[in-house]
Amino acid sequence: MIALLNEIEIGYDDGGTGMPVLFVHGFPHDRSLWTPQLQGLTVQARCLAADLRGFGETTAAAPYSVDQYADDLVGLLDVLHLDRAVIAGLSMGGYVAFALWRRHAQRVRGLILCNTKAGADSDEAREKRRALIALAKEQGASAIADSMITGMLGKTTRKNRPEISNEVHRMIASQPVEGVVGALQAMMDRPDSTPTLATIDVPTMLVTSDEDTIIPVSEAQTMHAAINGSTLEVIAGAGHLSNLERPAAFNHLVSEFLAQLTLE
Ligand code: MLT
């Protein structure tokens, strides 16, 4: 589906009934990252997944920042007449979830922060992003896919489920270069969300996985210690894309989290 807002078109999926959950993809993905959740959780929840600007079916148009991504998502909630949603963000989607919390806390019913971290980029990380920007501009998104695909998935997935590698490679290679470059700049510029953690007072679940080499489990442990009342779940045998690599385990965790919210 397509929504028109903030002078751009936003591509999104909307399925199921119950508590709204808005799934926010990472870099450089699109909303198809969340296909296993849209397939498995709609019996229990209203599952929304949107393409961030410059990805999938959403218009590539400046400005690119985590704040702008968050405002676009809140614009989508407005279009759908939804006061609040659980925000589930993976990796860069988590950075956007922090921005959404800072700017629109009253729209957040709960947070599911997956394979993400609170800190801003180090100087070294910014240097790597500059190299990726150059690669994207010179050789296109398929070169980005080639350079990222191995690290993005856990060793178990790479060994046992090559079809997932192919699917993720195809997803990355199909993204517009402008969106990829915009997101790299947005991540370089994002603020440190560490001070935000202590302000979070909605139910929060941190999900990570033991084969994630992009954002290690220790990042989730640090956030768990800083977010009051949060829970921490570590999925075994998955890498950075826990929701795609172990979809049944991931969906079970989300389902239990949502069941608790409904009881409150
Ligand atoms: C992502 O999956 O969104 C990225 O790995 C996040 C990042 O590069 O910081």
PDB file of N, CA and C in Angstrom, residues 19-52:
ATOM      1  N   MET A  19      -3.492  -5.133  18.766  1.00  0.00           N
ATOM      2  CA  MET A  19      -2.578  -4.048  19.095  1.00  0.00           C
ATOM      3  C   MET A  19      -1.686  -3.704  17.899  1.00  0.00           C
ATOM      4  N   PRO A  20      -1.621  -2.420  17.522  1.00  0.00           N
ATOM      5  CA  PRO A  20      -0.752  -2.064  16.386  1.00  0.00           C
ATOM      6  C   PRO A  20       0.734  -2.206  16.739  1.00  0.00           C
ATOM      7  N   VAL A  21       1.454  -2.830  15.853  1.00  0.00           N
ATOM      8  CA  VAL A  21       2.914  -2.940  15.988  1.00  0.00           C
ATOM      9  C   VAL A  21       3.519  -2.435  14.686  1.00  0.00           C
ATOM     10  N   LEU A  22       4.380  -1.433  14.802  1.00  0.00           N
ATOM     11  CA  LEU A  22       5.010  -0.847  13.614  1.00  0.00           C
ATOM     12  C   LEU A  22       6.450  -1.341  13.544  1.00  0.00           C
ATOM     13  N   PHE A  23       6.750  -2.112  12.511  1.00  0.00           N
ATOM     14  CA  PHE A  23       8.086  -2.699  12.345  1.00  0.00           C
ATOM     15  C   PHE A  23       8.946  -1.771  11.475  1.00  0.00           C
ATOM     16  N   VAL A  24      10.149  -1.482  11.958  1.00  0.00           N
ATOM     17  CA  VAL A  24      11.050  -0.540  11.267  1.00  0.00           C
ATOM     18  C   VAL A  24      12.331  -1.279  10.870  1.00  0.00           C
ATOM     19  N   HIS A  25      12.589  -1.302   9.577  1.00  0.00           N
ATOM     20  CA  HIS A  25      13.721  -2.098   9.070  1.00  0.00           C
ATOM     21  C   HIS A  25      15.069  -1.427   9.332  1.00  0.00           C
ATOM     22  N   GLY A  26      16.127  -2.198   9.117  1.00  0.00           N
ATOM     23  CA  GLY A  26      17.485  -1.698   9.289  1.00  0.00           C
ATOM     24  C   GLY A  26      18.086  -1.236   7.971  1.00  0.00           C
ATOM     25  N   PHE A  27      19.405  -1.138   7.975  1.00  0.00           N
ATOM     26  CA  PHE A  27      20.149  -0.631   6.814  1.00  0.00           C
ATOM     27  C   PHE A  27      20.866  -1.768   6.118  1.00  0.00           C
ATOM     28  N   PRO A  28      20.852  -1.826   4.830  1.00  0.00           N
ATOM     29  CA  PRO A  28      20.056  -1.079   3.854  1.00  0.00           C
ATOM     30  C   PRO A  28      18.944  -1.998   3.339  1.00  0.00           C
ATOM     31  N   HIS A  29      17.905  -2.074   4.141  1.00  0.00           N
ATOM     32  CA  HIS A  29      16.812  -3.012   3.868  1.00  0.00           C
ATOM     33  C   HIS A  29      15.566  -2.261   3.420  1.00  0.00           C
ATOM     34  N   ASP A  30      14.488  -3.031   3.286  1.00  0.00           N
ATOM     35  CA  ASP A  30      13.174  -2.420   3.106  1.00  0.00           C
ATOM     36  C   ASP A  30      12.177  -3.228   3.929  1.00  0.00           C
ATOM     37  N   ARG A  31      10.913  -2.914   3.805  1.00  0.00           N
ATOM     38  CA  ARG A  31       9.944  -3.529   4.725  1.00  0.00           C
ATOM     39  C   ARG A  31       9.781  -5.031   4.503  1.00  0.00           C
ATOM     40  N   SER A  32      10.272  -5.547   3.379  1.00  0.00           N
ATOM     41  CA  SER A  32      10.157  -6.993   3.162  1.00  0.00           C
ATOM     42  C   SER A  32      11.000  -7.771   4.179  1.00  0.00           C
ATOM     43  N   LEU A  33      11.902  -7.068   4.879  1.00  0.00           N
ATOM     44  CA  LEU A  33      12.637  -7.708   5.980  1.00  0.00           C
ATOM     45  C   LEU A  33      11.660  -8.368   6.951  1.00  0.00           C
ATOM     46  N   TRP A  34      10.486  -7.765   7.096  1.00  0.00           N
ATOM     47  CA  TRP A  34       9.531  -8.193   8.131  1.00  0.00           C
ATOM     48  C   TRP A  34       8.490  -9.179   7.615  1.00  0.00           C
ATOM     49  N   THR A  35       8.721  -9.762   6.454  1.00  0.00           N
ATOM     50  CA  THR A  35       7.740 -10.707   5.900  1.00  0.00           C
ATOM     51  C   THR A  35       7.375 -11.828   6.892  1.00  0.00           C
ATOM     52  N   PRO A  36       8.354 -12.441   7.598  1.00  0.00           N
ATOM     53  CA  PRO A  36       7.956 -13.520   8.519  1.00  0.00           C
ATOM     54  C   PRO A  36       7.063 -13.026   9.664  1.00  0.00           C
ATOM     55  N   GLN A  37       7.211 -11.756  10.030  1.00  0.00           N
ATOM     56  CA  GLN A  37       6.370 -11.229  11.110  1.00  0.00           C
ATOM     57  C   GLN A  37       4.979 -10.900  10.552  1.00  0.00           C
ATOM     58  N   LEU A  38       4.931 -10.336   9.353  1.00  0.00           N
ATOM     59  CA  LEU A  38       3.621 -10.045   8.741  1.00  0.00           C
ATOM     60  C   LEU A  38       2.863 -11.344   8.478  1.00  0.00           C
ATOM     61  N   GLN A  39       3.614 -12.416   8.236  1.00  0.00           N
ATOM     62  CA  GLN A  39       2.945 -13.707   8.002  1.00  0.00           C
ATOM     63  C   GLN A  39       2.540 -14.385   9.305  1.00  0.00           C
ATOM     64  N   GLY A  40       3.354 -14.219  10.341  1.00  0.00           N
ATOM     65  CA  GLY A  40       3.141 -15.040  11.544  1.00  0.00           C
ATOM     66  C   GLY A  40       2.419 -14.372  12.690  1.00  0.00           C
ATOM     67  N   LEU A  41       2.355 -13.052  12.697  1.00  0.00           N
ATOM     68  CA  LEU A  41       1.836 -12.382  13.895  1.00  0.00           C
ATOM     69  C   LEU A  41       0.487 -11.689  13.696  1.00  0.00           C
ATOM     70  N   THR A  42      -0.028 -11.734  12.478  1.00  0.00           N
ATOM     71  CA  THR A  42      -1.272 -10.985  12.228  1.00  0.00           C
ATOM     72  C   THR A  42      -2.496 -11.615  12.895  1.00  0.00           C
ATOM     73  N   VAL A  43      -2.368 -12.861  13.370  1.00  0.00           N
ATOM     74  CA  VAL A  43      -3.490 -13.444  14.123  1.00  0.00           C
ATOM     75  C   VAL A  43      -3.642 -12.752  15.466  1.00  0.00           C
ATOM     76  N   GLN A  44      -2.560 -12.125  15.922  1.00  0.00           N
ATOM     77  CA  GLN A  44      -2.568 -11.561  17.276  1.00  0.00           C
ATOM     78  C   GLN A  44      -2.518 -10.035  17.295  1.00  0.00           C
ATOM     79  N   ALA A  45      -1.970  -9.442  16.246  1.00  0.00           N
ATOM     80  CA  ALA A  45      -1.703  -8.001  16.284  1.00  0.00           C
ATOM     81  C   ALA A  45      -1.966  -7.382  14.919  1.00  0.00           C
ATOM     82  N   ARG A  46      -2.122  -6.063  14.924  1.00  0.00           N
ATOM     83  CA  ARG A  46      -2.169  -5.341  13.656  1.00  0.00           C
ATOM     84  C   ARG A  46      -0.722  -5.009  13.296  1.00  0.00           C
ATOM     85  N   CYS A  47      -0.215  -5.671  12.297  1.00  0.00           N
ATOM     86  CA  CYS A  47       1.209  -5.549  11.956  1.00  0.00           C
ATOM     87  C   CYS A  47       1.400  -4.572  10.808  1.00  0.00           C
ATOM     88  N   LEU A  48       2.182  -3.539  11.079  1.00  0.00           N
ATOM     89  CA  LEU A  48       2.499  -2.538  10.058  1.00  0.00           C
ATOM     90  C   LEU A  48       3.997  -2.578   9.802  1.00  0.00           C
ATOM     91  N   ALA A  49       4.372  -2.505   8.540  1.00  0.00           N
ATOM     92  CA  ALA A  49       5.796  -2.393   8.203  1.00  0.00           C
ATOM     93  C   ALA A  49       5.903  -1.350   7.106  1.00  0.00           C
ATOM     94  N   ALA A  50       6.792  -0.373   7.305  1.00  0.00           N
ATOM     95  CA  ALA A  50       6.911   0.718   6.334  1.00  0.00           C
ATOM     96  C   ALA A  50       8.326   0.776   5.790  1.00  0.00           C
ATOM     97  N   ASP A  51       8.451   1.223   4.547  1.00  0.00           N
ATOM     98  CA  ASP A  51       9.771   1.507   3.981  1.00  0.00           C
ATOM     99  C   ASP A  51      10.198   2.905   4.438  1.00  0.00           C
ATOM    100  N   LEU A  52      11.387   3.017   5.001  1.00  0.00           N
ATOM    101  CA  LEU A  52      11.918   4.349   5.333  1.00  0.00           C
ATOM    102  C   LEU A  52      12.222   5.111   4.049  1.00  0.00           C
TER     103      LEU A  52
END
